[in-house]
Coordinates of C-alpha atoms in Angstrom, one line a residue:
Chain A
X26 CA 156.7 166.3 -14.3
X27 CA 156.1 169.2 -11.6
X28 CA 153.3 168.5 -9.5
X29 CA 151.7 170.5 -7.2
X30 CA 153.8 171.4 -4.2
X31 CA 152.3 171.8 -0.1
X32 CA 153.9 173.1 2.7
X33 CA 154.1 172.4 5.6
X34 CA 154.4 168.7 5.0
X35 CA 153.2 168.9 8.7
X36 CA 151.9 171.2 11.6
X37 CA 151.4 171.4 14.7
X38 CA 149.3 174.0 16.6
X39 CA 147.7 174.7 19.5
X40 CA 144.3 175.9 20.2
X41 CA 143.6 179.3 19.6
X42 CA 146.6 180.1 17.1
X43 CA 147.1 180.7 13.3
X44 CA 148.6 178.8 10.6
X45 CA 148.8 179.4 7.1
X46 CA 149.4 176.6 4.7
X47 CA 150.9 177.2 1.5
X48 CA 150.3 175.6 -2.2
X49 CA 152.0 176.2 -5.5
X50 CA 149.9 174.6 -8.4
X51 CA 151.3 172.9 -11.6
X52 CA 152.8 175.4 -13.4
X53 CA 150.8 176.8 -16.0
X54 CA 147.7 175.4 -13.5
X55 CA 145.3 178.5 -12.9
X56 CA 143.1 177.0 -10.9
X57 CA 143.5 176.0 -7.0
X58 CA 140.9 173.8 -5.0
X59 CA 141.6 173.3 -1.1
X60 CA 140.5 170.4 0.4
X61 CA 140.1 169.2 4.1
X62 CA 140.1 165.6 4.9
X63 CA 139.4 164.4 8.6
X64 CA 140.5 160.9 9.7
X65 CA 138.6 157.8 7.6
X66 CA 136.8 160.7 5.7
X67 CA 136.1 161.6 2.4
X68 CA 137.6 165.4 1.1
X69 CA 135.7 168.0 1.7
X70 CA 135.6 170.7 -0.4
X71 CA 136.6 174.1 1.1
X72 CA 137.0 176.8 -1.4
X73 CA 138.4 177.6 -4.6
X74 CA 140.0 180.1 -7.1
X75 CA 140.4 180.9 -10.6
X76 CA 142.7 183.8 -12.1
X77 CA 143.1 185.1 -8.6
X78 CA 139.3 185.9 -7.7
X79 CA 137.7 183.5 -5.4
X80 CA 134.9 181.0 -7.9
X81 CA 133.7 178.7 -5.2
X82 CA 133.0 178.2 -1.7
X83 CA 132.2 175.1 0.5
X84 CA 131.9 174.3 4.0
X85 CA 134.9 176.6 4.9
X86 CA 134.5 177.9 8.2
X87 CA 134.7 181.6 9.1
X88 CA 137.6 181.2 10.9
X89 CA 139.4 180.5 7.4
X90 CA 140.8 182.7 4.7
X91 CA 142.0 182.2 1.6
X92 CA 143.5 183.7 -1.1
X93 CA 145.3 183.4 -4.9
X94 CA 147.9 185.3 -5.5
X95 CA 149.7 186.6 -8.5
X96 CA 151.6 183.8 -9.1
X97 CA 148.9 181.4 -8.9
X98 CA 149.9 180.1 -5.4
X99 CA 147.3 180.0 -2.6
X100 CA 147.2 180.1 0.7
X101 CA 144.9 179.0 3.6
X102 CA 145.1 181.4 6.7
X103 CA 143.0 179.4 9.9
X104 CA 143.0 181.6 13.1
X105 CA 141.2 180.7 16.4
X106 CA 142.0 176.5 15.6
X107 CA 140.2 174.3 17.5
X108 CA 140.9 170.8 17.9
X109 CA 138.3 169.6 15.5
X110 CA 140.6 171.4 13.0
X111 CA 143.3 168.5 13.1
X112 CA 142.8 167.0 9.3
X113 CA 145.0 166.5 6.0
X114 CA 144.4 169.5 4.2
X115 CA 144.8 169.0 0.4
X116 CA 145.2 171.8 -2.3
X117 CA 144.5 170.9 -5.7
X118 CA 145.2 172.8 -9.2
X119 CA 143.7 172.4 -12.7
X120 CA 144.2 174.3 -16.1
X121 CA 141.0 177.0 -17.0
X122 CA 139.0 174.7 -13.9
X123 CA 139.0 171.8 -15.7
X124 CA 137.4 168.8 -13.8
X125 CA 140.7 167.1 -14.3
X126 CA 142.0 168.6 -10.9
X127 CA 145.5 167.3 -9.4
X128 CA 146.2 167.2 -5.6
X129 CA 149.8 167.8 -3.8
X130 CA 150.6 165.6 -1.2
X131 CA 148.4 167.5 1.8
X132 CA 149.7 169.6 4.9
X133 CA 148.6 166.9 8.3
X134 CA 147.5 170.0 10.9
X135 CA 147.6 168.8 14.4
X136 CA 145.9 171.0 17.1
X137 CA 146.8 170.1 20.4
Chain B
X29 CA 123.6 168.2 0.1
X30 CA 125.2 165.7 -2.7
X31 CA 125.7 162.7 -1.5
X32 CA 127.9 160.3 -3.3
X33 CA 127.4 156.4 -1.9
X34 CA 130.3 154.3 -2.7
X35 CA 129.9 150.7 -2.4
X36 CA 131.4 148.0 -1.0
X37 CA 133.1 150.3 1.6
X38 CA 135.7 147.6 1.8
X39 CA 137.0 144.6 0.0
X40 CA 139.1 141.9 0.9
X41 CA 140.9 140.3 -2.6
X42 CA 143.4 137.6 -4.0
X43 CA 145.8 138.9 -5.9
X44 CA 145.0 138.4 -9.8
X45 CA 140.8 138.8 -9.2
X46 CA 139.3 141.2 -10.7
X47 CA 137.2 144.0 -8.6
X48 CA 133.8 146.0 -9.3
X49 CA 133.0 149.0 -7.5
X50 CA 130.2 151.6 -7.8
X51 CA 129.5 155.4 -6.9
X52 CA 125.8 156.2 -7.1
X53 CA 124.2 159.8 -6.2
X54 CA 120.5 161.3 -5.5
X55 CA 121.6 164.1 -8.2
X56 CA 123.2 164.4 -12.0
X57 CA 126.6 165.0 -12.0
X58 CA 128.3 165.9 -15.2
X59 CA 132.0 164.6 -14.7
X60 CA 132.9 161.7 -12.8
X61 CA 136.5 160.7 -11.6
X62 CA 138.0 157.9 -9.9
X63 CA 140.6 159.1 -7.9
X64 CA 143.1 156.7 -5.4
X65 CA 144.7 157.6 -2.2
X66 CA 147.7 155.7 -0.3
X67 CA 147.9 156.3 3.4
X68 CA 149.1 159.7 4.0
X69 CA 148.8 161.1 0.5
X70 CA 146.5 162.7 -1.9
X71 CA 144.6 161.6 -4.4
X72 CA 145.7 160.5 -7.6
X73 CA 143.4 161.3 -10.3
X74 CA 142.9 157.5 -12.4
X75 CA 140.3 158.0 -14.5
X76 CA 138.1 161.1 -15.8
X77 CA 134.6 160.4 -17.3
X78 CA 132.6 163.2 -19.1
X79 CA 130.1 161.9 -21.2
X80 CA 126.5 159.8 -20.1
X81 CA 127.4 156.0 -20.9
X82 CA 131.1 156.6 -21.6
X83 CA 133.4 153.7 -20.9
X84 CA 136.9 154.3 -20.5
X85 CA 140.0 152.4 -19.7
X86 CA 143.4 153.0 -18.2
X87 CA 145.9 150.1 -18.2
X88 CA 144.0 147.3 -16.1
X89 CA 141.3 149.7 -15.0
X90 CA 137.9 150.4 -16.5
X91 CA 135.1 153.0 -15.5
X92 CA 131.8 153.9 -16.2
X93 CA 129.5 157.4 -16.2
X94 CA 126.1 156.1 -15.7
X95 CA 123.7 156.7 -18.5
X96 CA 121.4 158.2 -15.6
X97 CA 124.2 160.2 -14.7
X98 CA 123.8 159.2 -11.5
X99 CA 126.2 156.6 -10.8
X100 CA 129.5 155.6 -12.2
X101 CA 131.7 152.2 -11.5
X102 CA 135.4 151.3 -11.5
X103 CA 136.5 147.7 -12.4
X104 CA 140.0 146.8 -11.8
X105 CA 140.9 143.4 -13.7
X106 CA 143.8 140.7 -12.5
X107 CA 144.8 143.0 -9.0
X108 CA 148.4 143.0 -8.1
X109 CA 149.7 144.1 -4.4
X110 CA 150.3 147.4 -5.4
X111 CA 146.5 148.3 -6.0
X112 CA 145.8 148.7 -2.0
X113 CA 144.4 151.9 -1.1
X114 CA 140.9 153.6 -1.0
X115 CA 139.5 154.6 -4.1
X116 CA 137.0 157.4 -4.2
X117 CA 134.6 158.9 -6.8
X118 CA 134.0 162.5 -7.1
X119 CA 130.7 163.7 -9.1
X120 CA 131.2 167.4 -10.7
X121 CA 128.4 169.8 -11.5
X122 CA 128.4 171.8 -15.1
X123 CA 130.5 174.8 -14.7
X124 CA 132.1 173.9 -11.1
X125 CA 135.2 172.5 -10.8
X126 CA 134.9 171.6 -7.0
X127 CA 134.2 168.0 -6.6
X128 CA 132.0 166.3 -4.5
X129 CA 133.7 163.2 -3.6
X130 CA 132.2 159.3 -2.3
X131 CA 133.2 157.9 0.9
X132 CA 135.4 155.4 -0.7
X133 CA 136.2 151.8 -0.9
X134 CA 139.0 150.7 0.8
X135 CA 140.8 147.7 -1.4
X136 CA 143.2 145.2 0.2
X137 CA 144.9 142.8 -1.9
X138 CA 146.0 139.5 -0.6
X139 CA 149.5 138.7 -2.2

């Protein structure tokens, strides 16, 4: 079964740039959740969407933007990284936001 | 904010014992999971819990919702090798699909 796809698999950055990590949910999935997890941590919620339009929002610095688009894939745009930035960013996806969310395999951001 | 306390934070097994961990929190949740994570990879969803007192299995695990709705636990019966990893609960509020997760409990299975 399709799951849900990241990418990159891995990035490396270095202070002060951009990245933009990219997430396609299970198809038919309309619902995306993005994740960061920082080394020996638990995930930490971020922000989500639902048909498109943004339904949640965590501790997702200002620096970060996010967005849904038509095909249901999302992406994360981080400017102005800093090293505390260097985590596993997961992106998950879910049918009509049910709580039965599945999570692709993460993007590991390095900032160096 | 929500705090989700998992406990043990780590456990140290023979293969073929059976393990008990819990997820407790200072607020109701609505939905609990049970989710798994290998090194370097996401979560895998195990188990998803929706109703106060439910008990539900999957294969050799069994969870819990709380009939507090505080707190949830995950029992895993005769462990094999392949059950090392951390295992984290996530609490979800009514209406929010975001989920608040635990700090996990880091198995390691002895073979």
């Amino acid at each position: 079964a399709a799951g849900v796809i990241q990418s990159p698999r891995h990035l490396i950055k270095e202070k002060r740039e951009t990245a933009t990590l990219k997430c396609y949910p299970i198809p038919r999935h309309d619902t995306v959740y993005w994740y960061q997890q920082g080394p020996g941590q638990d995930p930490q919620f971020l922000i989500s969407f639902y048909e498109k339009m943004q339904s949640d929002k965590g501790s997702i610095p200002d620096r970060f933007s996010a967005q849904q688009f038509s095909d249901y894939h999302s992406e994360l745009n981080m400017s102005s990284l800093e090293l505390g930035d260097s985590a596993l960013y997961f992106c998950a996806s879910s049918f009509y936001r049910a709580a039965e969310a599945f999570f692709g395999q993460g993007t590991r951001l390095t900032v160096v | 904010g929500q705090q989700l306390n998992q406990s043990p934070q780590s456990m140290f097994i023979q293969e073929g014992e059976d393990v008990s961990m819990n997820c407790t929190s200072s607020s109701i949740f609505n939905t609990w999971l049970w989710y798994k994570q290998d090194p370097g990879e996401g979560p895998v969803l195990l188990i998803a819990l929706y109703k106060a007192g439910e008990l539900t299995s999957n294969g050799r695990l069994t969870a819990q919702f709380g009939i507090t709705r505080k707190d949830s636990f995950l029992n895993i019966s005769a462990s094999i090798p392949s059950d090392v990893g951390i295992y984290f609960c996530a609490g979800q509020r009514a209406n929010a699909g975001k989920s608040t997760f635990g700090d996990g409990t880091t198995l390691t299975v002895k073979p």
